[in-house]
PDB file of C-alpha atoms in Angstrom:
ATOM      1  CA  UNK T 828      -8.725 -11.516   3.628  1.00  0.00           C
ATOM      2  CA  UNK T 829     -10.514  -9.646   6.352  1.00  0.00           C
ATOM      3  CA  UNK T 830      -8.092  -5.298   7.269  1.00  0.00           C
ATOM      4  CA  UNK T 831      -6.222  -5.217  10.091  1.00  0.00           C
ATOM      5  CA  UNK T 832      -7.890  -3.027  13.098  1.00  0.00           C
ATOM      6  CA  UNK T 833      -7.243  -0.090  13.375  1.00  0.00           C
ATOM      7  CA  UNK T 834      -8.807   2.952  15.392  1.00  0.00           C
ATOM      8  CA  UNK T 835     -10.981   5.264  13.514  1.00  0.00           C
ATOM      9  CA  UNK T 836      -8.908   7.782  15.220  1.00  0.00           C
ATOM     10  CA  UNK T 837      -6.188   9.268  17.824  1.00  0.00           C
ATOM     11  CA  UNK T 838      -5.980  12.983  19.153  1.00  0.00           C
ATOM     12  CA  UNK T 839      -2.883  13.853  21.275  1.00  0.00           C
ATOM     13  CA  UNK T 840      -1.549  17.269  22.356  1.00  0.00           C
ATOM     14  CA  UNK T 841       1.793  18.944  20.325  1.00  0.00           C
ATOM     15  CA  UNK T 842       4.327  16.776  22.502  1.00  0.00           C
ATOM     16  CA  UNK T 843       2.292  14.751  23.971  1.00  0.00           C
ATOM     17  CA  UNK T 844       3.365  10.374  23.212  1.00  0.00           C
ATOM     18  CA  UNK T 845       0.158   8.757  21.530  1.00  0.00           C
ATOM     19  CA  UNK T 846       0.276   4.705  20.054  1.00  0.00           C
ATOM     20  CA  UNK T 847      -2.411   3.249  17.330  1.00  0.00           C
ATOM     21  CA  UNK T 848      -2.792  -0.471  17.197  1.00  0.00           C
ATOM     22  CA  UNK T 849      -3.120  -2.044  13.976  1.00  0.00           C
ATOM     23  CA  UNK T 850      -4.258  -6.686  14.968  1.00  0.00           C
ATOM     24  CA  UNK T 851      -5.188  -8.523  13.144  1.00  0.00           C
ATOM     25  CA  UNK T 852      -4.519 -13.478  12.809  1.00  0.00           C
ATOM     26  CA  UNK T 853      -1.579 -15.460  13.063  1.00  0.00           C
ATOM     27  CA  UNK T 854      -1.678 -15.844   9.540  1.00  0.00           C
ATOM     28  CA  UNK T 855      -0.776 -12.120   9.404  1.00  0.00           C
ATOM     29  CA  UNK T 856       0.398  -9.836  11.536  1.00  0.00           C
ATOM     30  CA  UNK T 857       1.195 -13.283  13.781  1.00  0.00           C
ATOM     31  CA  UNK T 858       2.507 -15.157  12.264  1.00  0.00           C
ATOM     32  CA  UNK T 859       6.218 -12.886   9.692  1.00  0.00           C
ATOM     33  CA  UNK T 860       7.227  -9.443  11.077  1.00  0.00           C
ATOM     34  CA  UNK T 861       6.653  -8.117   8.128  1.00  0.00           C
ATOM     35  CA  UNK T 862       4.501  -4.869   9.484  1.00  0.00           C
ATOM     36  CA  UNK T 863       5.164  -1.173   7.754  1.00  0.00           C
ATOM     37  CA  UNK T 864       3.358   1.609   8.124  1.00  0.00           C
ATOM     38  CA  UNK T 865       2.342   3.641   6.268  1.00  0.00           C
ATOM     39  CA  UNK T 866       2.050   7.928   6.533  1.00  0.00           C
ATOM     40  CA  UNK T 867      -1.046   9.280   4.309  1.00  0.00           C
ATOM     41  CA  UNK T 868      -1.220  13.430   3.846  1.00  0.00           C
ATOM     42  CA  UNK T 869      -5.177  14.584   2.130  1.00  0.00           C
ATOM     43  CA  UNK T 870      -4.923  13.690  -2.027  1.00  0.00           C
ATOM     44  CA  UNK T 871      -0.482  12.631  -1.180  1.00  0.00           C
ATOM     45  CA  UNK T 872      -0.217   9.199  -1.930  1.00  0.00           C
ATOM     46  CA  UNK T 873       0.938   7.187   1.036  1.00  0.00           C
ATOM     47  CA  UNK T 874       4.266   7.173   2.471  1.00  0.00           C
ATOM     48  CA  UNK T 875       6.712   4.959   4.633  1.00  0.00           C
ATOM     49  CA  UNK T 876       7.345   5.408   7.296  1.00  0.00           C
ATOM     50  CA  UNK T 877       8.389   2.139   9.139  1.00  0.00           C
ATOM     51  CA  UNK T 878       9.114  -1.488   7.964  1.00  0.00           C
ATOM     52  CA  UNK T 879       9.412  -5.251   9.747  1.00  0.00           C
ATOM     53  CA  UNK T 880       7.213  -4.104  12.521  1.00  0.00           C
ATOM     54  CA  UNK T 881      10.455  -1.599  13.816  1.00  0.00           C
ATOM     55  CA  UNK T 882      12.556  -0.310  11.516  1.00  0.00           C
ATOM     56  CA  UNK T 883      13.090   2.943  10.512  1.00  0.00           C
ATOM     57  CA  UNK T 884      13.575   4.464   6.296  1.00  0.00           C
ATOM     58  CA  UNK T 885      16.183   6.582   6.110  1.00  0.00           C
ATOM     59  CA  UNK T 886      14.872  10.061   6.391  1.00  0.00           C
ATOM     60  CA  UNK T 887      11.419   9.252   8.861  1.00  0.00           C
ATOM     61  CA  UNK T 888      11.784   9.944  12.344  1.00  0.00           C
ATOM     62  CA  UNK T 889      13.193   8.538  15.703  1.00  0.00           C
ATOM     63  CA  UNK T 890       9.926   9.594  16.953  1.00  0.00           C
ATOM     64  CA  UNK T 891       8.137   6.872  14.444  1.00  0.00           C
ATOM     65  CA  UNK T 892       8.212   3.158  16.107  1.00  0.00           C
ATOM     66  CA  UNK T 893       6.782   0.107  16.568  1.00  0.00           C
ATOM     67  CA  UNK T 894       6.008  -3.149  18.355  1.00  0.00           C
ATOM     68  CA  UNK T 895       4.918  -6.064  18.214  1.00  0.00           C
ATOM     69  CA  UNK T 896       2.964  -8.705  20.397  1.00  0.00           C
ATOM     70  CA  UNK T 897       1.211 -11.261  18.887  1.00  0.00           C
ATOM     71  CA  UNK T 898      -1.626 -10.182  16.005  1.00  0.00           C
ATOM     72  CA  UNK T 899      -1.179  -6.929  17.111  1.00  0.00           C
ATOM     73  CA  UNK T 900       1.157  -4.809  15.348  1.00  0.00           C
ATOM     74  CA  UNK T 901       1.308  -0.971  16.764  1.00  0.00           C
ATOM     75  CA  UNK T 902       3.034   2.507  16.387  1.00  0.00           C
ATOM     76  CA  UNK T 903       3.720   5.491  18.576  1.00  0.00           C
ATOM     77  CA  UNK T 904       4.667   8.330  18.029  1.00  0.00           C
ATOM     78  CA  UNK T 905       6.315  10.902  20.529  1.00  0.00           C
ATOM     79  CA  UNK T 906       6.274  14.578  20.478  1.00  0.00           C
ATOM     80  CA  UNK T 907       4.082  15.018  18.450  1.00  0.00           C
ATOM     81  CA  UNK T 908       4.019  17.596  16.065  1.00  0.00           C
ATOM     82  CA  UNK T 909       1.018  19.392  14.456  1.00  0.00           C
ATOM     83  CA  UNK T 910       2.838  17.809  10.316  1.00  0.00           C
ATOM     84  CA  UNK T 911       1.880  14.397  11.770  1.00  0.00           C
ATOM     85  CA  UNK T 912      -1.292  15.176  11.660  1.00  0.00           C
ATOM     86  CA  UNK T 913      -2.617  12.422   9.061  1.00  0.00           C
ATOM     87  CA  UNK T 914      -4.116   8.922   8.631  1.00  0.00           C
ATOM     88  CA  UNK T 915      -2.164   6.081   9.417  1.00  0.00           C
ATOM     89  CA  UNK T 916      -2.193   2.865   7.599  1.00  0.00           C
ATOM     90  CA  UNK T 917      -0.876  -0.324   8.688  1.00  0.00           C
ATOM     91  CA  UNK T 918       0.203  -2.936   6.637  1.00  0.00           C
ATOM     92  CA  UNK T 919       1.086  -6.887   6.257  1.00  0.00           C
ATOM     93  CA  UNK T 920       2.335  -9.398   4.616  1.00  0.00           C
ATOM     94  CA  UNK T 921      -0.177 -12.989   5.225  1.00  0.00           C
ATOM     95  CA  UNK T 922       0.725 -16.797   4.512  1.00  0.00           C
ATOM     96  CA  UNK T 923      -1.176 -16.216   1.229  1.00  0.00           C
ATOM     97  CA  UNK T 924       2.033 -14.510  -0.350  1.00  0.00           C
ATOM     98  CA  UNK T 925      -0.930 -11.852  -0.944  1.00  0.00           C
ATOM     99  CA  UNK T 926      -0.846  -8.683   1.868  1.00  0.00           C
ATOM    100  CA  UNK T 927      -3.610  -6.773   4.276  1.00  0.00           C
ATOM    101  CA  UNK T 928      -3.573  -3.380   4.889  1.00  0.00           C
ATOM    102  CA  UNK T 929      -5.360  -1.827   8.112  1.00  0.00           C
ATOM    103  CA  UNK T 930      -8.667  -0.081   8.225  1.00  0.00           C
ATOM    104  CA  UNK T 931      -7.004   3.155   9.164  1.00  0.00           C
ATOM    105  CA  UNK T 932      -5.933   5.778  11.936  1.00  0.00           C
ATOM    106  CA  UNK T 933      -6.921   9.633  11.261  1.00  0.00           C
ATOM    107  CA  UNK T 934      -4.555  11.542  13.945  1.00  0.00           C
ATOM    108  CA  UNK T 935      -5.433  14.467  14.927  1.00  0.00           C
ATOM    109  CA  UNK T 936      -2.805  17.043  16.302  1.00  0.00           C
ATOM    110  CA  UNK T 937      -5.086  18.347  18.283  1.00  0.00           C
TER     111      UNK T 937
ATOM    112  CA  UNK G1176      16.297   5.714  -6.942  1.00  0.00           C
ATOM    113  CA  UNK G1177      13.073   4.156  -8.620  1.00  0.00           C
ATOM    114  CA  UNK G1178      10.435   6.877  -9.670  1.00  0.00           C
ATOM    115  CA  UNK G1179       6.704   4.597 -10.636  1.00  0.00           C
ATOM    116  CA  UNK G1180       4.726   7.610 -13.008  1.00  0.00           C
ATOM    117  CA  UNK G1181       1.420   6.688 -13.976  1.00  0.00           C
ATOM    118  CA  UNK G1182      -1.070   7.512 -16.464  1.00  0.00           C
ATOM    119  CA  UNK G1183      -3.665   9.481 -16.364  1.00  0.00           C
ATOM    120  CA  UNK G1184      -7.641   9.764 -14.865  1.00  0.00           C
ATOM    121  CA  UNK G1185      -9.878   7.611 -16.767  1.00  0.00           C
ATOM    122  CA  UNK G1186     -13.687   7.975 -16.369  1.00  0.00           C
ATOM    123  CA  UNK G1187     -15.863   4.563 -17.521  1.00  0.00           C
ATOM    124  CA  UNK G1188     -18.642   3.054 -17.694  1.00  0.00           C
ATOM    125  CA  UNK G1189     -20.797   0.549 -15.545  1.00  0.00           C
ATOM    126  CA  UNK G1190     -19.808  -3.494 -17.618  1.00  0.00           C
ATOM    127  CA  UNK G1191     -16.706  -1.652 -19.809  1.00  0.00           C
ATOM    128  CA  UNK G1192     -13.217  -1.630 -17.969  1.00  0.00           C
ATOM    129  CA  UNK G1193     -10.199   0.825 -17.556  1.00  0.00           C
ATOM    130  CA  UNK G1194      -6.019  -0.433 -18.110  1.00  0.00           C
ATOM    131  CA  UNK G1195      -3.408   1.392 -16.025  1.00  0.00           C
ATOM    132  CA  UNK G1196      -0.338   1.965 -16.209  1.00  0.00           C
ATOM    133  CA  UNK G1197       2.771   2.950 -14.788  1.00  0.00           C
ATOM    134  CA  UNK G1198       5.455   3.422 -16.098  1.00  0.00           C
ATOM    135  CA  UNK G1199       9.227   2.742 -13.413  1.00  0.00           C
ATOM    136  CA  UNK G1200      12.367   4.061 -13.721  1.00  0.00           C
ATOM    137  CA  UNK G1201      15.589   4.019 -12.214  1.00  0.00           C
ATOM    138  CA  UNK G1202      15.439   0.233 -10.729  1.00  0.00           C
ATOM    139  CA  UNK G1203      15.579  -3.730 -11.209  1.00  0.00           C
ATOM    140  CA  UNK G1204      12.465  -3.480 -13.586  1.00  0.00           C
ATOM    141  CA  UNK G1205      12.300  -7.582 -13.671  1.00  0.00           C
ATOM    142  CA  UNK G1206      13.590  -8.518 -10.393  1.00  0.00           C
ATOM    143  CA  UNK G1207      11.629  -6.402  -8.173  1.00  0.00           C
ATOM    144  CA  UNK G1208       7.696  -6.515  -7.464  1.00  0.00           C
ATOM    145  CA  UNK G1209       5.075  -3.795  -8.394  1.00  0.00           C
ATOM    146  CA  UNK G1210       1.827  -3.566  -6.403  1.00  0.00           C
ATOM    147  CA  UNK G1211      -1.734  -2.878  -7.703  1.00  0.00           C
ATOM    148  CA  UNK G1212      -3.507  -0.969  -4.108  1.00  0.00           C
ATOM    149  CA  UNK G1213      -6.520   0.933  -4.693  1.00  0.00           C
ATOM    150  CA  UNK G1214      -8.451   4.331  -2.649  1.00  0.00           C
ATOM    151  CA  UNK G1215     -11.733   4.756  -2.236  1.00  0.00           C
ATOM    152  CA  UNK G1216     -12.983   7.962  -1.858  1.00  0.00           C
ATOM    153  CA  UNK G1217     -12.784   8.909   2.119  1.00  0.00           C
ATOM    154  CA  UNK G1218     -11.818   5.012   2.380  1.00  0.00           C
ATOM    155  CA  UNK G1219      -9.203   2.883   3.364  1.00  0.00           C
ATOM    156  CA  UNK G1220      -5.553   1.133   0.821  1.00  0.00           C
ATOM    157  CA  UNK G1221      -6.985  -1.952  -1.062  1.00  0.00           C
ATOM    158  CA  UNK G1222      -4.637  -4.611  -1.544  1.00  0.00           C
ATOM    159  CA  UNK G1223      -5.828  -5.817  -4.908  1.00  0.00           C
ATOM    160  CA  UNK G1224      -2.523  -8.160  -6.136  1.00  0.00           C
ATOM    161  CA  UNK G1225       1.125  -7.737  -7.776  1.00  0.00           C
ATOM    162  CA  UNK G1226       4.272  -9.430  -9.712  1.00  0.00           C
ATOM    163  CA  UNK G1227       7.230 -10.187 -10.122  1.00  0.00           C
ATOM    164  CA  UNK G1228       8.236  -9.242 -14.294  1.00  0.00           C
ATOM    165  CA  UNK G1229      10.608 -12.117 -13.692  1.00  0.00           C
ATOM    166  CA  UNK G1230       8.091 -14.612 -13.021  1.00  0.00           C
ATOM    167  CA  UNK G1231       5.301 -13.280 -14.881  1.00  0.00           C
ATOM    168  CA  UNK G1232       2.942 -14.722 -13.134  1.00  0.00           C
ATOM    169  CA  UNK G1233       0.633 -12.700 -11.077  1.00  0.00           C
ATOM    170  CA  UNK G1234      -0.427 -12.680  -7.362  1.00  0.00           C
ATOM    171  CA  UNK G1235      -4.147 -11.862  -6.747  1.00  0.00           C
ATOM    172  CA  UNK G1236      -6.526 -10.845  -3.920  1.00  0.00           C
ATOM    173  CA  UNK G1237      -9.230 -12.729  -3.742  1.00  0.00           C
ATOM    174  CA  UNK G1238     -11.583 -10.387  -4.095  1.00  0.00           C
ATOM    175  CA  UNK G1239     -10.479  -9.447  -7.341  1.00  0.00           C
ATOM    176  CA  UNK G1240      -9.863 -12.460  -8.527  1.00  0.00           C
ATOM    177  CA  UNK G1241     -12.415 -12.727 -11.718  1.00  0.00           C
ATOM    178  CA  UNK G1242     -11.634  -9.621 -12.672  1.00  0.00           C
ATOM    179  CA  UNK G1243      -8.179  -7.987 -12.942  1.00  0.00           C
ATOM    180  CA  UNK G1244      -5.014  -8.447 -14.856  1.00  0.00           C
ATOM    181  CA  UNK G1245      -1.975  -7.206 -13.775  1.00  0.00           C
ATOM    182  CA  UNK G1246       0.572  -7.593 -16.382  1.00  0.00           C
ATOM    183  CA  UNK G1247       3.900  -6.262 -17.484  1.00  0.00           C
ATOM    184  CA  UNK G1248       6.629  -5.602 -20.071  1.00  0.00           C
ATOM    185  CA  UNK G1249      10.126  -5.712 -19.409  1.00  0.00           C
ATOM    186  CA  UNK G1250      11.160  -4.260 -22.927  1.00  0.00           C
ATOM    187  CA  UNK G1251       9.361  -0.708 -21.827  1.00  0.00           C
ATOM    188  CA  UNK G1252       9.290  -1.295 -17.532  1.00  0.00           C
ATOM    189  CA  UNK G1253       5.443  -1.592 -17.082  1.00  0.00           C
ATOM    190  CA  UNK G1254       3.268  -2.172 -15.247  1.00  0.00           C
ATOM    191  CA  UNK G1255      -0.187  -2.559 -15.814  1.00  0.00           C
ATOM    192  CA  UNK G1256      -3.218  -3.520 -13.831  1.00  0.00           C
ATOM    193  CA  UNK G1257      -7.039  -4.373 -15.556  1.00  0.00           C
ATOM    194  CA  UNK G1258     -10.321  -3.950 -13.541  1.00  0.00           C
ATOM    195  CA  UNK G1259     -12.648  -5.261 -16.006  1.00  0.00           C
ATOM    196  CA  UNK G1260     -17.316  -4.937 -15.472  1.00  0.00           C
ATOM    197  CA  UNK G1261     -16.895  -1.712 -13.728  1.00  0.00           C
ATOM    198  CA  UNK G1262     -19.951  -0.396 -11.146  1.00  0.00           C
ATOM    199  CA  UNK G1263     -19.676   3.103  -9.483  1.00  0.00           C
ATOM    200  CA  UNK G1264     -17.664   0.447  -6.410  1.00  0.00           C
ATOM    201  CA  UNK G1265     -14.659   0.585  -8.517  1.00  0.00           C
ATOM    202  CA  UNK G1266     -14.622   4.028  -8.263  1.00  0.00           C
ATOM    203  CA  UNK G1267     -11.084   4.947  -6.529  1.00  0.00           C
ATOM    204  CA  UNK G1268      -7.540   6.442  -6.802  1.00  0.00           C
ATOM    205  CA  UNK G1269      -5.027   3.060  -7.977  1.00  0.00           C
ATOM    206  CA  UNK G1270      -1.788   3.757  -6.617  1.00  0.00           C
ATOM    207  CA  UNK G1271       0.781   1.204  -7.982  1.00  0.00           C
ATOM    208  CA  UNK G1272       4.006   0.150  -5.423  1.00  0.00           C
ATOM    209  CA  UNK G1273       6.553  -1.067  -5.517  1.00  0.00           C
ATOM    210  CA  UNK G1274       8.184  -3.806  -3.315  1.00  0.00           C
ATOM    211  CA  UNK G1275      11.950  -6.041  -3.977  1.00  0.00           C
ATOM    212  CA  UNK G1276       9.862  -9.401  -2.424  1.00  0.00           C
ATOM    213  CA  UNK G1277      13.321 -11.570  -4.226  1.00  0.00           C
ATOM    214  CA  UNK G1278      15.077  -9.459  -2.289  1.00  0.00           C
ATOM    215  CA  UNK G1279      13.257  -9.661   1.621  1.00  0.00           C
ATOM    216  CA  UNK G1280      11.660  -5.953   1.005  1.00  0.00           C
ATOM    217  CA  UNK G1281       8.265  -6.924   1.826  1.00  0.00           C
ATOM    218  CA  UNK G1282       7.620  -3.445   2.359  1.00  0.00           C
ATOM    219  CA  UNK G1283       5.660  -0.186  -0.465  1.00  0.00           C
ATOM    220  CA  UNK G1284       7.948   1.916  -1.712  1.00  0.00           C
ATOM    221  CA  UNK G1285       7.731   3.929  -3.400  1.00  0.00           C
ATOM    222  CA  UNK G1286       3.881   5.082  -4.987  1.00  0.00           C
ATOM    223  CA  UNK G1287       2.896   6.285  -8.360  1.00  0.00           C
ATOM    224  CA  UNK G1288       1.162   9.601  -8.258  1.00  0.00           C
ATOM    225  CA  UNK G1289      -2.029   7.806  -8.712  1.00  0.00           C
ATOM    226  CA  UNK G1290      -4.942   8.195 -11.454  1.00  0.00           C
ATOM    227  CA  UNK G1291      -8.659   8.203 -10.125  1.00  0.00           C
ATOM    228  CA  UNK G1292     -11.010   5.621 -12.100  1.00  0.00           C
ATOM    229  CA  UNK G1293     -14.410   7.449 -11.545  1.00  0.00           C
ATOM    230  CA  UNK G1294     -17.261   5.212 -12.665  1.00  0.00           C
ATOM    231  CA  UNK G1295     -20.433   5.967 -13.936  1.00  0.00           C
ATOM    232  CA  UNK G1296     -23.090   6.262 -16.140  1.00  0.00           C
TER     233      UNK G1296
END
C-alpha cells in the first residue's frame, strides 16, 4: 500500500486560506468517505482535526474544513493563524481493512 | 476520557527485538481498536497494524508482515507491539492510537505520547 500523496509544503500569510491535497487511489480515498486529518506540532503526538472527510470533532476550529472528489481529499484552513503552523497528515481506510497515511505537508505561516 | 500511556524509550542492537506497551484507561478496552503508527526522524506517519481485543486477531500492514506482532491483554487493558529483526531503519517514534472500528469511528483518537526506539550498534 503506497502512501497517499500530499504536497511537501504549503505556505500562506495570516488571514489567508490554504488548501492541502491528499491523493490516493480507488482502493482507499476513492472507495470510502473515511478520510481523517491530523495536525502535528514539533515534538508532539498527532491530533485529529477532521474525520469522515469533512466532519469536525468538538473543540476543533471551524476554520478547518474538508472535502473529497474522486481519489483526492482536501483540507482547507481558512483565516490562517500563527498557531496553524504545523505538519498535517491525511489518512484513509483501505479495501484491505488497513489504513494508509499521506506523505505529510508542512504548513508555514509567513 | 480515554488515555493511552506508553512505555519508555528503548535502545536496541541491530537484529534484536523490541516490545512497546500501551496502557489504556477510561474506555471500553475490549471493543476498541488499538493501532500502532511509527514516525522515523523527520519523516511521515506509517501505519503498522492494529488489534481489536474482543476478537484478538491482529491486522498488519503488508510491509511489516512476519516481523511485527501486536497483542492485547484485557486483564491489564494493555496493548503491545513487538518488532523483530531490528535495523537502523527501524529507529523511530512508535505511537499507539485508538480507533473505534466497531462503532464505525475510523479515526485515531487519542494517541499515546510516543516511544522512541533507537537501533544502534
